């Protein structure tokens, strides 16, 4: 059919574009290294147990992968991107299956949707982080919702004696329960990344459970499966923490409680629910007018807007068709084969999966909740979920993927193809517009020198100045490796990682917040006093994020009690020195709380 050929061509082109975007993202993983946020991610993955006060537990999950790679940052980044690609592709494959696409079209949709993985690192650190793990969790939840909808069992095998249920709640109870168990696992995974994301996702899923239960007259498969998934995911994570770091559940709870207090002292995270402004300059940047910035991610809001418009139209048409059918004025949908009145009745009942579509639209907001950056931009990085929702609402077949009208089936495939192609082009425009505006990375054209960035033998491409400094840092690593390092620059966790040291008090004593000194003092109160006296110090008086009051609060003076052993230039511009304590440091030290 002509429609089917059009849809197939569109899907094929979208698949090629999606893989090109993914290839560009993979190519970019060998360039640059951010020493602030990305440095914290690497420290958390390398030594998750070193942080006694944090609400972010993603390091325990990523630690085995980091250890397996033996410090290969390039491979670690690629693993994160490939995982995001696989989850995004799986989600797109499920919604394409719901839309009635054939196997080839489903594969093409997977490749196209996987290109959305490039959005997850657009103007963002490339190393897997708490944001990455939270996104993985939301994608797994989306896969579970789409899977429960896409695998209801063959409609033709159901007898008239079985009660009809919505497509996402039909089939054997154990199959439905397994999909909901997967959703529970996704919520746990999101919580490992960000607790705020897990709470928001759980609320959304519970609303869907209630909606499904009201229409299916039973919440047992969904509810029991969800509880099983939550329990299984939590148990698996606790066992992982015990295995990789010897952290018992009680210790993890203490770490999270101390982390909550640290966030409270730090400030700047008080307004989790807020309405961030939209940047009007982002929109013309997509067509090449004006500089590309992270705000271009806001253009992805066109996808949920289009989804809501199409969903509203479909629901209105469904209600109108139902009213016409009830009054006997005409059929709701003509089909070619009416040999089975029961099957024909099912095929004539358009039923857009409204709860699932709305859940997919809201999940990016769940992912973004808890960030202190622009929420619209952060939601744009989870654009794969919006893409899946749009495809689902545009192309979902009525209750069953078995359609008797070949023309109708071909038109659905065409809708899938054209929808995926349109949004893939939008994703490509958003991803590539700000190609010179990387998150605290210089553009690849300036990263011209390969250099070692940690004690392992693996290299990244850096600017010439950064490469020289990294070589000096790595040369000092054998002397520093394994020693505690207190960072009072407020912005240098990446250099602790490069030196092979162990962060004292926190993987990032972050500066620049209203309560940075109070939060740093709180972190020091959780550390043994003798470790403070023997720790090396990263100091930078000209750092705009420095925490100058921390050492004096401990009775220490960087000029009197320390000697410099290494000096280098921070990749953000200021000078940093590594200080070693003199014998006078132990005498001058005032332990926190004394």
XYZ file of C-alpha atoms in Angstrom:
594
model
C 0.000 0.000 0.000
C 1.107 3.543 -0.679
C 0.654 4.563 2.962
C 2.795 1.661 4.104
C 5.591 2.565 1.707
C 5.497 6.177 2.888
C 5.634 5.092 6.515
C 8.449 2.637 5.848
C 10.542 5.248 4.050
C 9.974 7.760 6.843
C 10.916 5.219 9.497
C 14.042 4.242 7.583
C 15.186 7.842 7.279
C 14.422 8.475 10.955
C 16.445 5.395 11.903
C 19.440 6.649 9.920
C 19.198 10.109 11.490
C 18.829 8.608 14.958
C 21.941 6.488 14.535
C 23.887 9.479 13.196
C 22.966 11.454 16.318
C 23.959 8.548 18.524
C 27.235 8.162 16.628
C 28.053 11.837 17.168
C 27.391 11.447 20.895
C 29.663 8.380 21.038
C 32.406 10.234 19.148
C 32.185 13.104 21.618
C 32.918 10.830 24.621
C 36.663 10.925 23.962
C 36.860 14.720 24.343
C 37.150 16.930 27.415
C 36.834 16.446 31.164
C 34.846 18.605 33.574
C 36.474 18.837 37.028
C 33.339 19.979 38.899
C 30.124 17.955 38.438
C 31.745 15.246 36.355
C 34.575 14.947 38.851
C 32.017 14.279 41.577
C 30.353 11.593 39.453
C 33.683 9.846 38.944
C 34.582 10.032 42.637
C 31.180 8.649 43.615
C 31.588 5.753 41.210
C 35.166 5.071 42.320
C 34.641 5.350 46.105
C 30.933 5.599 47.000
C 31.577 4.784 50.650
C 33.749 7.907 51.093
C 30.708 10.203 51.224
C 29.169 10.060 54.731
C 26.447 12.639 53.987
C 24.584 12.352 50.707
C 21.124 11.585 49.386
C 22.623 10.358 46.106
C 23.382 6.634 46.114
C 24.052 6.142 42.415
C 27.750 5.543 43.067
C 27.042 2.166 44.658
C 25.244 1.050 41.492
C 27.948 2.319 39.127
C 30.949 1.286 41.230
C 31.262 -2.269 39.830
C 31.173 -0.906 36.279
C 33.805 1.721 37.054
C 35.998 -0.873 38.751
C 35.598 -3.232 35.805
C 36.824 -0.510 33.469
C 39.829 0.241 35.741
C 39.492 3.989 35.302
C 38.590 4.017 31.604
C 36.535 7.237 31.503
C 36.034 6.912 27.761
C 34.525 3.429 28.140
C 32.519 4.472 31.210
C 30.907 7.284 29.234
C 30.163 4.965 26.347
C 28.528 2.451 28.664
C 26.196 5.159 29.945
C 25.235 6.260 26.443
C 24.729 2.720 25.163
C 22.525 1.870 28.149
C 20.401 4.970 27.560
C 20.226 4.076 23.874
C 19.064 0.522 24.607
C 16.362 1.655 27.016
C 15.115 4.384 24.679
C 15.108 1.954 21.766
C 13.213 -0.651 23.774
C 10.570 1.902 24.687
C 10.144 2.963 21.070
C 9.940 -0.647 19.955
C 7.066 -1.312 22.327
C 5.033 1.715 21.280
C 5.636 0.920 17.599
C 4.349 -2.574 18.253
C 1.230 -1.130 19.842
C 0.801 1.010 16.743
C 0.583 -2.052 14.521
C 3.976 -1.696 12.845
C 5.653 -4.771 11.392
C 8.926 -6.175 12.643
C 11.096 -4.188 10.264
C 9.282 -0.992 11.169
C 9.669 -1.789 14.861
C 13.429 -2.179 14.423
C 13.594 1.120 12.547
C 11.602 2.823 15.290
C 14.033 1.458 17.878
C 16.999 2.949 16.048
C 15.210 6.268 15.610
C 14.101 6.447 19.226
C 17.539 5.459 20.430
C 18.841 8.650 18.893
C 17.106 10.390 21.777
C 19.989 9.143 23.908
C 22.001 12.002 22.452
C 19.628 14.417 24.177
C 20.523 13.014 27.604
C 24.061 14.424 27.351
C 23.267 17.588 25.395
C 25.057 20.436 27.232
C 25.609 18.037 30.133
C 28.501 16.016 31.602
C 28.959 12.816 29.629
C 29.876 10.537 32.524
C 26.960 8.511 33.989
C 25.576 10.292 37.034
C 22.578 10.474 39.321
C 20.689 12.173 36.497
C 21.573 9.301 34.180
C 20.387 6.656 36.638
C 17.171 8.596 37.300
C 16.562 8.756 33.541
C 17.181 5.011 33.261
C 14.576 4.459 35.954
C 11.994 6.624 34.177
C 12.681 4.842 30.889
C 12.229 1.446 32.560
C 8.910 2.654 33.984
C 7.901 3.801 30.496
C 8.893 0.421 29.050
C 6.799 -1.316 31.693
C 3.760 0.816 30.918
C 4.153 0.376 27.170
C 4.853 -3.327 27.583
C 1.759 -3.909 29.674
C -0.161 -2.190 26.900
C 1.622 -3.938 24.027
C 1.447 -7.525 25.313
C -2.165 -8.158 26.198
C -2.334 -11.515 24.476
C -3.935 -12.247 21.119
C -7.436 -10.824 21.019
C -8.588 -13.626 18.747
C -7.799 -16.241 21.398
C -10.063 -14.696 24.012
C -13.526 -16.128 24.407
C -16.704 -14.177 24.892
C -16.916 -15.517 28.415
C -13.832 -13.574 29.477
C -14.509 -10.042 30.658
C -13.141 -7.372 28.375
C -10.416 -5.213 29.861
C -8.337 -2.370 28.460
C -5.450 -3.628 26.364
C -2.877 -2.856 29.056
C -4.735 -4.929 31.662
C -5.694 -8.009 29.656
C -3.967 -11.324 29.180
C -2.799 -13.744 31.846
C -2.482 -12.149 35.253
C 1.116 -13.257 35.636
C 2.092 -11.483 32.396
C 0.439 -8.273 33.512
C 2.019 -8.625 36.942
C 5.485 -9.056 35.433
C 5.178 -5.815 33.503
C 4.097 -3.997 36.646
C 6.985 -5.590 38.546
C 9.286 -4.073 35.931
C 7.674 -0.718 36.655
C 8.459 -1.210 40.351
C 12.087 -1.945 39.509
C 12.197 1.248 37.454
C 10.957 3.296 40.403
C 13.708 1.852 42.606
C 16.269 2.627 39.907
C 15.026 6.221 39.696
C 15.343 6.480 43.479
C 18.950 5.314 43.352
C 19.548 8.249 41.033
C 17.380 10.883 42.720
C 14.924 10.253 45.570
C 12.757 13.132 44.367
C 12.393 11.475 40.962
C 11.382 8.180 42.570
C 8.709 9.790 44.738
C 7.221 11.689 41.805
C 7.327 8.615 39.569
C 5.645 6.482 42.230
C 2.812 9.005 42.499
C 2.307 8.957 38.718
C 2.330 5.157 38.612
C -0.178 4.889 41.463
C -2.531 7.183 39.556
C -2.205 4.899 36.516
C -2.854 1.836 38.714
C -6.050 3.405 39.999
C -7.128 4.333 36.473
C -6.420 0.830 35.198
C -8.136 -0.741 38.200
C -11.257 1.361 37.775
C -11.607 0.334 34.143
C -10.434 -3.265 34.582
C -12.479 -3.853 37.773
C -9.351 -5.185 39.478
C -6.061 -3.712 40.628
C -4.624 -7.028 41.795
C -2.210 -7.778 38.895
C -0.945 -4.199 38.736
C -0.785 -3.614 42.480
C 0.832 -6.920 43.411
C 3.288 -6.718 40.538
C 4.251 -3.178 41.497
C 4.842 -4.157 45.127
C 6.904 -7.163 44.044
C 9.055 -4.997 41.787
C 9.636 -2.405 44.499
C 10.605 -5.073 47.026
C 12.848 -6.958 44.611
C 14.604 -3.796 43.433
C 15.208 -2.519 46.959
C 16.535 -5.891 48.116
C 18.869 -6.207 45.132
C 20.280 -2.715 45.715
C 20.829 -3.306 49.435
C 22.695 -6.528 48.670
C 24.783 -4.676 46.075
C 25.732 -1.985 48.610
C 26.703 -4.661 51.109
C 28.784 -6.499 48.522
C 30.667 -3.604 46.901
C 31.186 -1.333 49.909
C 30.222 -3.249 53.038
C 27.429 -0.772 53.742
C 24.567 -2.199 55.776
C 21.030 -0.783 55.385
C 21.333 1.073 58.702
C 24.514 2.776 57.506
C 22.864 3.774 54.236
C 19.973 5.264 56.170
C 22.404 7.266 58.310
C 24.172 8.491 55.166
C 20.901 9.656 53.617
C 19.764 11.364 56.830
C 23.073 13.211 57.073
C 22.742 14.078 53.389
C 19.317 15.611 53.944
C 20.811 17.795 56.669
C 23.679 18.764 54.376
C 21.241 19.820 51.630
C 19.294 21.875 54.164
C 22.447 23.657 55.326
C 23.685 24.217 51.784
C 20.559 26.065 50.664
C 19.588 26.781 47.085
C 17.365 23.686 46.822
C 14.322 25.010 48.654
C 11.961 25.370 45.683
C 11.593 21.934 44.168
C 8.244 22.847 42.605
C 8.621 26.028 40.600
C 7.838 27.567 37.229
C 11.120 28.347 35.516
C 11.174 30.918 32.700
C 11.390 29.992 29.046
C 14.223 31.540 27.058
C 12.788 33.074 23.858
C 16.274 33.122 22.309
C 16.300 29.318 22.282
C 13.636 28.950 19.622
C 15.270 30.825 16.716
C 18.569 29.098 17.540
C 17.133 25.832 16.218
C 17.003 27.268 12.704
C 20.456 28.804 13.015
C 19.516 32.303 14.162
C 21.543 33.245 17.223
C 24.002 31.231 19.319
C 23.167 27.721 20.445
C 22.805 27.270 24.185
C 21.392 24.726 26.597
C 18.116 26.634 26.446
C 17.533 25.094 23.005
C 16.405 21.980 24.885
C 13.226 23.905 25.651
C 12.223 23.444 22.005
C 11.457 19.809 22.874
C 8.309 21.154 24.564
C 6.767 21.092 21.083
C 6.549 17.299 21.366
C 4.276 17.074 24.446
C 2.252 20.003 23.108
C 1.611 18.116 19.868
C 0.827 14.967 21.854
C -1.823 16.711 23.922
C -3.433 18.203 20.813
C -3.601 14.836 19.043
C -4.822 13.096 22.196
C -7.612 15.636 22.651
C -8.732 15.215 19.040
C -8.675 11.417 19.261
C -10.623 11.293 22.503
C -13.216 13.701 21.103
C -13.600 11.626 17.937
C -13.858 8.417 19.955
C -16.652 9.832 22.065
C -18.469 11.125 19.004
C -18.150 7.756 17.255
C -19.384 5.967 20.358
C -22.403 8.253 20.513
C -23.194 7.631 16.828
C -22.865 3.894 17.281
C -25.119 3.924 20.327
C -27.805 5.892 18.463
C -27.611 3.547 15.463
C -26.678 6.270 12.956
C -23.650 4.441 11.594
C -20.565 2.373 12.392
C -17.668 3.833 14.283
C -15.055 2.319 11.980
C -15.526 0.299 8.839
C -13.653 -2.987 8.598
C -13.278 -5.350 5.695
C -14.014 -8.599 7.511
C -17.062 -8.837 9.732
C -17.209 -12.610 9.981
C -16.889 -12.467 13.736
C -19.222 -9.981 15.363
C -17.214 -10.152 18.580
C -13.880 -9.424 16.873
C -15.466 -6.720 14.738
C -16.912 -5.091 17.823
C -13.465 -5.026 19.428
C -11.881 -3.629 16.274
C -14.469 -0.850 16.114
C -13.665 0.461 19.572
C -10.908 3.067 19.349
C -9.414 3.407 22.804
C -6.379 5.670 23.093
C -4.494 4.541 26.233
C -4.961 7.893 27.924
C -3.449 6.971 31.338
C -0.312 5.560 29.718
C 0.094 8.492 27.321
C -0.287 11.004 30.132
C 2.172 9.056 32.285
C 4.774 9.148 29.501
C 4.228 12.898 29.193
C 4.711 13.469 32.925
C 7.721 11.171 33.444
C 10.250 13.753 32.114
C 9.003 16.137 34.811
C 9.549 13.377 37.387
C 13.085 12.980 36.069
C 13.745 16.724 36.301
C 12.277 17.177 39.791
C 14.982 18.022 42.299
C 17.359 19.792 39.938
C 18.417 23.368 40.582
C 18.892 24.049 36.867
C 16.127 25.098 34.489
C 13.393 22.460 34.700
C 12.333 22.883 31.064
C 15.852 22.211 29.859
C 16.193 19.200 32.123
C 12.903 17.741 30.884
C 14.132 18.142 27.314
C 16.951 15.692 28.046
C 14.291 13.034 28.674
C 12.686 13.740 25.306
C 12.643 10.029 24.422
C 9.639 9.619 26.716
C 7.791 12.458 24.985
C 8.593 10.948 21.604
C 7.147 7.604 22.727
C 3.973 9.296 23.967
C 3.471 11.104 20.659
C 3.957 7.948 18.610
C 1.619 6.048 20.920
C -1.222 8.534 20.681
C -0.812 8.994 16.928
C -0.669 5.365 15.965
C -2.312 3.157 18.586
C -4.673 0.629 17.036
C -8.027 -0.092 18.690
C -7.535 -2.664 21.444
C -5.677 -5.143 19.239
C -2.753 -5.086 16.849
C -4.679 -7.439 14.549
C -6.477 -5.211 12.071
C -8.612 -6.571 9.248
C -8.370 -3.533 6.986
C -4.986 -3.477 5.240
C -5.467 0.146 4.271
C -6.160 1.088 7.886
C -3.072 -0.810 9.039
C -0.909 0.866 6.411
C -2.176 4.288 7.456
C -1.180 3.577 11.044
C 2.310 2.547 9.921
C 2.526 5.768 7.913
C 1.555 7.774 10.981
C 4.223 6.058 13.039
C 6.862 6.667 10.384
C 6.050 10.304 9.757
C 5.717 11.054 13.467
C 9.049 9.453 14.327
C 10.758 11.176 11.410
C 9.408 14.607 12.352
C 10.471 14.339 15.965
C 13.850 12.805 15.072
C 14.549 15.829 12.894
C 13.583 18.046 15.841
C 15.833 16.045 18.171
C 18.676 16.393 15.703
C 18.194 20.139 15.435
C 18.150 20.521 19.201
C 21.183 18.286 19.718
C 23.352 19.824 17.023
C 22.419 23.512 17.274
C 24.635 24.223 20.264
C 27.506 21.995 19.211
C 30.009 24.579 20.468
C 28.275 25.073 23.818
C 29.287 21.968 25.740
C 28.860 21.827 29.482
C 32.161 23.205 30.832
C 33.991 21.479 27.981
C 35.800 23.359 25.251
C 34.624 22.538 21.719
C 36.301 19.491 20.138
C 38.250 21.735 17.792
C 40.258 22.958 20.807
C 40.833 19.488 22.284
C 43.846 18.665 20.157
C 46.143 16.756 22.543
C 45.693 13.248 23.943
C 46.696 12.968 27.589
C 46.333 10.662 30.551
C 43.789 12.000 33.020
C 44.189 9.509 35.879
C 46.698 6.910 37.093
C 45.374 4.374 34.568
C 46.773 4.290 31.051
C 43.597 5.558 29.365
C 43.592 8.947 27.641
C 41.198 11.712 26.641
C 41.656 14.564 24.199
C 42.170 17.896 25.993
C 43.316 21.423 25.231
C 47.115 21.817 25.177
C 47.157 23.685 28.519
C 44.853 21.186 30.174
C 46.918 18.305 28.797
C 50.121 19.739 30.300
C 48.478 20.223 33.691
C 46.970 16.747 33.586
C 50.365 15.232 32.833
C 51.841 16.965 35.890
C 48.917 15.835 38.039
C 49.181 12.219 36.903
C 52.934 12.315 37.541
C 52.231 13.257 41.170
C 49.550 10.589 41.548
C 51.852 7.810 42.865
C 52.788 10.031 45.824
C 49.186 11.061 46.492
C 47.227 7.905 45.613
C 45.001 6.654 48.415
C 45.564 9.678 50.673
C 42.751 11.862 52.005
C 42.351 15.212 50.228
C 40.359 18.125 51.642
C 39.102 20.362 48.829
C 38.494 23.965 49.902
C 38.448 25.311 46.334
C 34.739 24.439 46.201
C 35.044 23.232 42.614
C 37.767 20.602 42.195
C 36.506 17.046 42.837
C 37.797 16.048 39.413
C 41.365 16.793 40.452
C 41.022 14.555 43.505
C 39.987 11.809 41.113
C 42.910 12.510 38.783
C 45.358 12.356 41.680
C 43.963 9.028 42.830
C 43.106 10.522 46.225
C 40.128 10.011 48.514
C 37.738 12.901 49.043
C 37.488 13.874 52.703
C 34.016 14.565 54.084
C 32.206 14.624 50.750
C 32.797 13.749 47.134
C 32.245 17.453 46.507
C 32.464 20.148 49.159
C 30.615 22.478 46.855
C 31.150 26.214 47.079
C 29.093 29.111 45.842
C 25.921 28.324 47.809
C 24.535 30.387 50.709
C 25.399 27.693 53.225
C 28.524 26.198 51.672
C 30.669 26.752 54.777
C 27.995 25.355 57.107
C 27.541 22.275 54.913
C 31.314 21.760 54.739
C 31.612 22.050 58.523
C 28.808 19.508 58.881
C 30.687 17.116 56.594
C 33.873 17.538 58.641
C 31.980 16.704 61.831
C 31.347 13.236 60.383
C 35.057 12.553 59.777
C 37.587 11.207 62.274
C 39.708 14.059 63.602
C 43.065 12.438 62.871
C 42.164 12.153 59.177
C 41.661 15.920 58.960
C 45.091 16.587 60.439
C 46.885 14.298 57.985
C 44.886 15.140 54.850
C 46.304 16.960 51.864
C 44.506 20.176 50.914
C 43.449 21.534 47.534
C 43.455 25.316 47.879
C 42.691 28.151 45.471
C 42.362 31.647 46.966
C 41.171 33.089 43.644
C 38.473 30.475 43.061
C 35.030 32.142 42.907
C 33.586 29.097 44.681
C 36.244 28.786 47.383
C 35.315 27.948 50.985
C 37.869 30.177 52.750
C 36.392 29.861 56.230
C 36.659 26.082 56.560
C 40.360 25.762 57.432
C 40.313 28.638 59.985
C 37.241 27.051 61.597
C 39.380 23.945 62.094
C 42.228 26.005 63.555
C 44.373 25.572 60.453
C 46.234 28.149 58.380
C 47.234 27.216 54.818
C 50.312 29.449 54.942
C 51.511 28.336 58.370
C 50.552 24.681 58.573
C 51.052 23.466 54.996
C 53.621 23.426 52.223
C 52.811 23.339 48.485
C 53.819 20.210 46.597
C 52.027 20.831 43.294
C 50.589 23.824 41.467
C 48.466 23.850 38.325
C 45.780 25.796 36.518
C 42.138 24.775 36.928
C 40.460 24.113 33.594
C 38.014 26.923 34.471
C 40.839 29.424 34.784
C 42.034 29.884 38.359
C 45.226 28.639 39.989
C 45.150 25.623 42.306
C 47.794 24.329 44.676
C 48.058 20.994 46.451
C 49.232 21.419 50.044
C 50.807 18.878 52.378
C 50.409 19.283 56.158
C 53.394 20.203 58.324
C 53.803 18.871 61.883
C 52.256 22.096 63.172
C 48.909 21.145 61.592
C 48.300 18.368 64.113
C 48.951 20.756 67.027
C 46.771 23.561 65.637
C 43.840 21.362 64.614
C 40.554 21.906 66.442
C 38.348 18.901 65.901
C 34.784 19.717 64.803
C 32.384 19.800 67.732
C 35.115 20.473 70.310
